[in-house]
């Protein structure tokens, strides 16, 4: 404020013609000094740094400066901030890993269920036609049953493989959520926890369908045992009748 009053006094004296040439030169130097002082004060109050000040190693280690709308903007690069950013990147990566593992496992479980159901269809058709079909028809059905049995076995191996990967993905996502929460990235932690719940729900539904397929297959196997036992008894009875009839004819 003192500098401002000096500038005002100088201006009045110059305007009134009360000074000599040497005094005018002195007043000009004082006015320039006033302007520099005010500019420096304004920059300090607004927190804006001059480009030369940014070469200070202390400033560089704590902040990154970018230009926006013609002003210098300071970006926080403290240790805590960098840890939060890294934790957010970790949650993004773990969520992507979990998503892919979930998709692979659910697809494998779905394919397994389809293969088992297809095997059941042909197996029931075979049981219903035992003793009534030609040798070529019987061979065709048995070949179809064998093919779907092999397909189901392959899909089951895939399920086991992807299940192991999926469990690792879930554990990794849980650790990422804990790391994000402890570092202060609470939103990222909540998001990955939600992703875990969704993934678990999807896998649980796919496993439920495969379990139902296994249950139906077990029931079909029991039915097959009963049906083949009945058919064997029928054949034995037929042979006994044939033997008995032949004996009677001999008599």
mmCIF file of C-alpha atoms in Angstrom:
data_model
loop_
_atom_site.group_PDB
_atom_site.id
_atom_site.type_symbol
_atom_site.label_atom_id
_atom_site.label_comp_id
_atom_site.label_asym_id
_atom_site.label_seq_id
_atom_site.Cartn_x
_atom_site.Cartn_y
_atom_site.Cartn_z
ATOM 1 C CA UNK A 1 0.000 0.000 0.000
ATOM 2 C CA UNK A 2 2.902 2.294 0.696
ATOM 3 C CA UNK A 3 4.143 1.721 -2.827
ATOM 4 C CA UNK A 4 0.712 2.555 -4.213
ATOM 5 C CA UNK A 5 0.607 5.834 -2.287
ATOM 6 C CA UNK A 6 4.074 6.700 -3.623
ATOM 7 C CA UNK A 7 2.923 5.991 -7.173
ATOM 8 C CA UNK A 8 -0.133 8.180 -6.710
ATOM 9 C CA UNK A 9 1.944 11.045 -5.275
ATOM 10 C CA UNK A 10 4.415 10.772 -8.095
ATOM 11 C CA UNK A 11 1.685 10.866 -10.672
ATOM 12 C CA UNK A 12 0.127 13.983 -9.151
ATOM 13 C CA UNK A 13 3.418 15.804 -9.028
ATOM 14 C CA UNK A 14 4.215 14.931 -12.655
ATOM 15 C CA UNK A 15 0.746 15.958 -13.815
ATOM 16 C CA UNK A 16 0.917 19.329 -12.051
ATOM 17 C CA UNK A 17 4.245 20.316 -13.571
ATOM 18 C CA UNK A 18 5.841 20.792 -10.142
ATOM 19 C CA UNK A 19 8.980 18.825 -10.780
ATOM 20 C CA UNK A 20 12.076 19.325 -12.869
ATOM 21 C CA UNK A 21 13.512 16.977 -15.498
ATOM 22 C CA UNK A 22 15.709 15.081 -13.027
ATOM 23 C CA UNK A 23 12.792 14.532 -10.704
ATOM 24 C CA UNK A 24 10.719 13.172 -13.601
ATOM 25 C CA UNK A 25 13.376 10.518 -14.294
ATOM 26 C CA UNK A 26 13.438 9.565 -10.625
ATOM 27 C CA UNK A 27 9.662 9.303 -10.564
ATOM 28 C CA UNK A 28 9.687 7.019 -13.606
ATOM 29 C CA UNK A 29 12.139 4.626 -11.931
ATOM 30 C CA UNK A 30 10.039 4.597 -8.785
ATOM 31 C CA UNK A 31 6.884 3.905 -10.815
ATOM 32 C CA UNK A 32 8.516 0.917 -12.546
ATOM 33 C CA UNK A 33 9.601 -0.439 -9.168
ATOM 34 C CA UNK A 34 6.024 -0.062 -7.906
ATOM 35 C CA UNK A 35 4.669 -2.058 -10.842
ATOM 36 C CA UNK A 36 7.178 -4.893 -10.307
ATOM 37 C CA UNK A 37 6.350 -5.006 -6.597
ATOM 38 C CA UNK A 38 2.612 -5.220 -7.245
ATOM 39 C CA UNK A 39 3.044 -7.949 -9.875
ATOM 40 C CA UNK A 40 5.184 -10.033 -7.516
ATOM 41 C CA UNK A 41 2.701 -9.628 -4.676
ATOM 42 C CA UNK A 42 -0.196 -10.645 -6.892
ATOM 43 C CA UNK A 43 1.581 -13.785 -8.025
ATOM 44 C CA UNK A 44 2.367 -14.776 -4.454
ATOM 45 C CA UNK A 45 -1.254 -14.311 -3.369
ATOM 46 C CA UNK A 46 -2.653 -16.348 -6.282
ATOM 47 C CA UNK A 47 -0.154 -19.196 -5.818
ATOM 48 C CA UNK A 48 1.123 -18.900 -9.421
ATOM 49 C CA UNK A 49 4.798 -19.606 -10.002
ATOM 50 C CA UNK A 50 7.088 -18.202 -12.619
ATOM 51 C CA UNK A 51 8.614 -20.682 -15.051
ATOM 52 C CA UNK A 52 12.042 -20.111 -13.552
ATOM 53 C CA UNK A 53 10.864 -21.152 -10.126
ATOM 54 C CA UNK A 54 9.826 -24.553 -11.423
ATOM 55 C CA UNK A 55 13.432 -25.581 -11.909
ATOM 56 C CA UNK A 56 13.725 -25.881 -8.137
ATOM 57 C CA UNK A 57 14.189 -29.626 -7.417
ATOM 58 C CA UNK A 58 11.887 -29.364 -4.402
ATOM 59 C CA UNK A 59 9.034 -28.111 -6.543
ATOM 60 C CA UNK A 60 9.612 -30.738 -9.235
ATOM 61 C CA UNK A 61 9.559 -33.615 -6.739
ATOM 62 C CA UNK A 62 6.236 -32.526 -5.278
ATOM 63 C CA UNK A 63 4.278 -31.204 -8.253
ATOM 64 C CA UNK A 64 3.764 -31.484 -11.957
ATOM 65 C CA UNK A 65 2.882 -28.277 -13.752
ATOM 66 C CA UNK A 66 0.650 -28.041 -16.819
ATOM 67 C CA UNK A 67 -0.774 -25.079 -18.718
ATOM 68 C CA UNK A 68 -4.541 -24.658 -18.839
ATOM 69 C CA UNK A 69 -6.513 -21.542 -19.781
ATOM 70 C CA UNK A 70 -3.298 -19.561 -19.751
ATOM 71 C CA UNK A 71 -2.487 -20.300 -16.080
ATOM 72 C CA UNK A 72 -0.037 -22.595 -14.333
ATOM 73 C CA UNK A 73 -1.893 -25.465 -12.623
ATOM 74 C CA UNK A 74 -0.239 -27.611 -9.934
ATOM 75 C CA UNK A 75 -0.916 -31.384 -9.966
ATOM 76 C CA UNK A 76 -0.466 -33.330 -6.736
ATOM 77 C CA UNK A 77 2.309 -35.930 -7.052
ATOM 78 C CA UNK A 78 2.765 -36.733 -3.393
ATOM 79 C CA UNK A 79 3.480 -40.295 -2.319
ATOM 80 C CA UNK A 80 -0.075 -40.833 -1.070
ATOM 81 C CA UNK A 81 -1.539 -39.569 -4.327
ATOM 82 C CA UNK A 82 0.692 -41.816 -6.431
ATOM 83 C CA UNK A 83 -0.157 -44.838 -4.268
ATOM 84 C CA UNK A 84 -3.881 -44.170 -4.718
ATOM 85 C CA UNK A 85 -3.441 -43.947 -8.472
ATOM 86 C CA UNK A 86 -1.451 -47.179 -8.573
ATOM 87 C CA UNK A 87 -4.121 -48.899 -6.456
ATOM 88 C CA UNK A 88 -6.800 -47.736 -8.884
ATOM 89 C CA UNK A 89 -4.815 -49.138 -11.814
ATOM 90 C CA UNK A 90 -4.450 -52.418 -9.904
ATOM 91 C CA UNK A 91 -8.209 -52.682 -9.332
ATOM 92 C CA UNK A 92 -8.870 -52.007 -13.025
ATOM 93 C CA UNK A 93 -6.442 -54.742 -14.075
ATOM 94 C CA UNK A 94 -7.759 -57.271 -11.556
ATOM 95 C CA UNK A 95 -11.340 -56.538 -12.613
ATOM 96 C CA UNK A 96 -10.428 -57.172 -16.242
ATOM 97 C CA UNK A 97 -8.723 -60.448 -15.290
ATOM 98 C CA UNK A 98 -11.750 -61.490 -13.242
ATOM 99 C CA UNK A 99 -14.156 -60.633 -16.062
ATOM 100 C CA UNK A 100 -12.280 -62.749 -18.605
ATOM 101 C CA UNK A 101 -11.874 -65.684 -16.193
ATOM 102 C CA UNK A 102 -15.580 -65.549 -15.317
ATOM 103 C CA UNK A 103 -16.582 -65.561 -18.980
ATOM 104 C CA UNK A 104 -14.309 -68.527 -19.733
ATOM 105 C CA UNK A 105 -15.603 -70.557 -16.780
ATOM 106 C CA UNK A 106 -19.294 -69.868 -17.391
ATOM 107 C CA UNK A 107 -18.921 -70.749 -21.084
ATOM 108 C CA UNK A 108 -17.166 -74.006 -20.197
ATOM 109 C CA UNK A 109 -19.864 -74.905 -17.666
ATOM 110 C CA UNK A 110 -22.596 -74.103 -20.180
ATOM 111 C CA UNK A 111 -20.950 -76.228 -22.875
ATOM 112 C CA UNK A 112 -20.557 -79.085 -20.409
ATOM 113 C CA UNK A 113 -24.239 -78.917 -19.496
ATOM 114 C CA UNK A 114 -25.232 -78.987 -23.172
ATOM 115 C CA UNK A 115 -23.023 -82.008 -23.851
ATOM 116 C CA UNK A 116 -24.489 -83.907 -20.891
ATOM 117 C CA UNK A 117 -28.069 -83.130 -21.927
ATOM 118 C CA UNK A 118 -27.331 -84.258 -25.489
ATOM 119 C CA UNK A 119 -25.918 -87.533 -24.178
ATOM 120 C CA UNK A 120 -29.034 -88.045 -22.046
ATOM 121 C CA UNK A 121 -31.317 -87.522 -25.064
ATOM 122 C CA UNK A 122 -29.589 -90.206 -27.154
ATOM 123 C CA UNK A 123 -29.262 -92.542 -24.191
ATOM 124 C CA UNK A 124 -33.005 -92.364 -23.458
ATOM 125 C CA UNK A 125 -33.736 -92.938 -27.130
ATOM 126 C CA UNK A 126 -31.530 -96.018 -27.061
ATOM 127 C CA UNK A 127 -33.178 -97.423 -23.920
ATOM 128 C CA UNK A 128 -36.618 -96.903 -25.373
ATOM 129 C CA UNK A 129 -35.651 -98.820 -28.528
ATOM 130 C CA UNK A 130 -33.766 -101.754 -27.006
ATOM 131 C CA UNK A 131 -34.840 -104.913 -28.714
ATOM 132 C CA UNK A 132 -36.829 -103.021 -31.332
ATOM 133 C CA UNK A 133 -34.159 -101.544 -33.614
ATOM 134 C CA UNK A 134 -31.990 -102.943 -36.329
ATOM 135 C CA UNK A 135 -28.265 -103.522 -35.770
ATOM 136 C CA UNK A 136 -27.368 -100.428 -37.838
ATOM 137 C CA UNK A 137 -29.742 -98.224 -35.846
ATOM 138 C CA UNK A 138 -28.347 -99.583 -32.584
ATOM 139 C CA UNK A 139 -24.797 -98.935 -33.732
ATOM 140 C CA UNK A 140 -25.668 -95.384 -34.779
ATOM 141 C CA UNK A 141 -27.203 -94.563 -31.396
ATOM 142 C CA UNK A 142 -24.308 -96.085 -29.504
ATOM 143 C CA UNK A 143 -21.865 -94.057 -31.596
ATOM 144 C CA UNK A 144 -23.794 -90.849 -30.830
ATOM 145 C CA UNK A 145 -23.849 -91.654 -27.103
ATOM 146 C CA UNK A 146 -20.104 -92.320 -27.123
ATOM 147 C CA UNK A 147 -19.407 -89.062 -28.961
ATOM 148 C CA UNK A 148 -21.375 -86.944 -26.493
ATOM 149 C CA UNK A 149 -19.749 -88.797 -23.601
ATOM 150 C CA UNK A 150 -16.309 -87.777 -24.929
ATOM 151 C CA UNK A 151 -17.506 -84.222 -25.538
ATOM 152 C CA UNK A 152 -18.765 -83.930 -21.961
ATOM 153 C CA UNK A 153 -15.444 -85.238 -20.622
ATOM 154 C CA UNK A 154 -13.501 -82.619 -22.587
ATOM 155 C CA UNK A 155 -15.786 -79.820 -21.427
ATOM 156 C CA UNK A 156 -15.420 -81.041 -17.831
ATOM 157 C CA UNK A 157 -11.623 -80.784 -18.090
ATOM 158 C CA UNK A 158 -12.029 -77.216 -19.345
ATOM 159 C CA UNK A 159 -14.272 -76.452 -16.383
ATOM 160 C CA UNK A 160 -11.614 -77.659 -13.962
ATOM 161 C CA UNK A 161 -8.919 -75.609 -15.711
ATOM 162 C CA UNK A 162 -10.914 -72.379 -15.826
ATOM 163 C CA UNK A 163 -12.244 -72.896 -12.315
ATOM 164 C CA UNK A 164 -8.669 -72.799 -11.004
ATOM 165 C CA UNK A 165 -7.979 -69.611 -12.962
ATOM 166 C CA UNK A 166 -11.220 -68.034 -11.769
ATOM 167 C CA UNK A 167 -10.434 -68.698 -8.110
ATOM 168 C CA UNK A 168 -7.055 -66.996 -8.559
ATOM 169 C CA UNK A 169 -8.760 -64.032 -10.210
ATOM 170 C CA UNK A 170 -11.213 -63.698 -7.320
ATOM 171 C CA UNK A 171 -8.423 -63.819 -4.725
ATOM 172 C CA UNK A 172 -6.389 -61.257 -6.661
ATOM 173 C CA UNK A 173 -9.396 -58.946 -6.911
ATOM 174 C CA UNK A 174 -10.008 -59.235 -3.172
ATOM 175 C CA UNK A 175 -6.401 -58.257 -2.447
ATOM 176 C CA UNK A 176 -6.677 -55.353 -4.900
ATOM 177 C CA UNK A 177 -9.845 -54.155 -3.161
ATOM 178 C CA UNK A 178 -8.132 -54.262 0.233
ATOM 179 C CA UNK A 179 -5.074 -52.409 -1.111
ATOM 180 C CA UNK A 180 -7.245 -49.742 -2.720
ATOM 181 C CA UNK A 181 -9.239 -49.215 0.470
ATOM 182 C CA UNK A 182 -6.144 -48.947 2.688
ATOM 183 C CA UNK A 183 -4.553 -46.448 0.278
ATOM 184 C CA UNK A 184 -7.600 -44.193 0.288
ATOM 185 C CA UNK A 185 -9.027 -45.181 -3.131
ATOM 186 C CA UNK A 186 -12.369 -46.097 -1.594
ATOM 187 C CA UNK A 187 -14.416 -45.755 -4.777
ATOM 188 C CA UNK A 188 -12.112 -48.133 -6.660
ATOM 189 C CA UNK A 189 -12.315 -50.605 -3.756
ATOM 190 C CA UNK A 190 -16.125 -50.551 -3.777
ATOM 191 C CA UNK A 191 -16.206 -51.048 -7.544
ATOM 192 C CA UNK A 192 -13.982 -54.136 -7.535
ATOM 193 C CA UNK A 193 -15.953 -55.643 -4.634
ATOM 194 C CA UNK A 194 -19.117 -55.199 -6.681
ATOM 195 C CA UNK A 195 -17.432 -56.912 -9.644
ATOM 196 C CA UNK A 196 -16.510 -59.850 -7.416
ATOM 197 C CA UNK A 197 -20.106 -60.261 -6.279
ATOM 198 C CA UNK A 198 -21.389 -60.170 -9.874
ATOM 199 C CA UNK A 199 -18.800 -62.733 -10.979
ATOM 200 C CA UNK A 200 -19.657 -65.063 -8.101
ATOM 201 C CA UNK A 201 -23.344 -64.809 -8.937
ATOM 202 C CA UNK A 202 -22.757 -65.667 -12.612
ATOM 203 C CA UNK A 203 -20.541 -68.639 -11.801
ATOM 204 C CA UNK A 204 -22.960 -69.912 -9.172
ATOM 205 C CA UNK A 205 -25.791 -69.900 -11.722
ATOM 206 C CA UNK A 206 -23.683 -71.757 -14.306
ATOM 207 C CA UNK A 207 -22.624 -74.328 -11.709
ATOM 208 C CA UNK A 208 -26.224 -74.848 -10.726
ATOM 209 C CA UNK A 209 -27.123 -75.729 -14.333
ATOM 210 C CA UNK A 210 -24.211 -78.160 -14.636
ATOM 211 C CA UNK A 211 -25.168 -79.812 -11.329
ATOM 212 C CA UNK A 212 -28.713 -80.299 -12.589
ATOM 213 C CA UNK A 213 -27.317 -81.901 -15.752
ATOM 214 C CA UNK A 214 -25.182 -84.266 -13.668
ATOM 215 C CA UNK A 215 -28.221 -85.193 -11.577
ATOM 216 C CA UNK A 216 -30.270 -86.041 -14.660
ATOM 217 C CA UNK A 217 -27.396 -88.068 -16.075
ATOM 218 C CA UNK A 218 -27.191 -90.079 -12.852
ATOM 219 C CA UNK A 219 -30.930 -90.753 -13.045
ATOM 220 C CA UNK A 220 -30.539 -91.879 -16.653
ATOM 221 C CA UNK A 221 -27.777 -94.299 -15.668
ATOM 222 C CA UNK A 222 -30.020 -95.836 -13.023
ATOM 223 C CA UNK A 223 -32.777 -96.140 -15.605
ATOM 224 C CA UNK A 224 -30.323 -97.755 -18.010
ATOM 225 C CA UNK A 225 -29.305 -100.384 -15.445
ATOM 226 C CA UNK A 226 -32.938 -101.239 -14.730
ATOM 227 C CA UNK A 227 -33.895 -101.342 -18.392
ATOM 228 C CA UNK A 228 -30.965 -103.554 -19.394
ATOM 229 C CA UNK A 229 -31.692 -105.888 -16.457
ATOM 230 C CA UNK A 230 -35.276 -106.238 -17.633
ATOM 231 C CA UNK A 231 -34.160 -106.843 -21.198
ATOM 232 C CA UNK A 232 -31.656 -109.504 -20.094
ATOM 233 C CA UNK A 233 -34.346 -111.241 -18.050
ATOM 234 C CA UNK A 234 -36.603 -111.123 -21.072
ATOM 235 C CA UNK A 235 -33.943 -112.728 -23.277
ATOM 236 C CA UNK A 236 -33.246 -115.440 -20.717
ATOM 237 C CA UNK A 237 -36.941 -116.188 -20.472
ATOM 238 C CA UNK A 238 -37.210 -116.396 -24.213
ATOM 239 C CA UNK A 239 -34.320 -118.837 -24.440
ATOM 240 C CA UNK A 240 -35.819 -121.014 -21.706
ATOM 241 C CA UNK A 241 -39.132 -121.101 -23.503
ATOM 242 C CA UNK A 242 -37.422 -122.045 -26.734
ATOM 243 C CA UNK A 243 -35.538 -124.870 -25.007
ATOM 244 C CA UNK A 244 -38.701 -126.110 -23.305
ATOM 245 C CA UNK A 245 -40.686 -126.055 -26.548
ATOM 246 C CA UNK A 246 -37.924 -127.963 -28.335
ATOM 247 C CA UNK A 247 -37.945 -130.592 -25.556
ATOM 248 C CA UNK A 248 -41.684 -131.018 -25.866
ATOM 249 C CA UNK A 249 -41.413 -131.488 -29.619
ATOM 250 C CA UNK A 250 -38.854 -134.225 -29.100
ATOM 251 C CA UNK A 251 -41.229 -136.019 -26.773
#
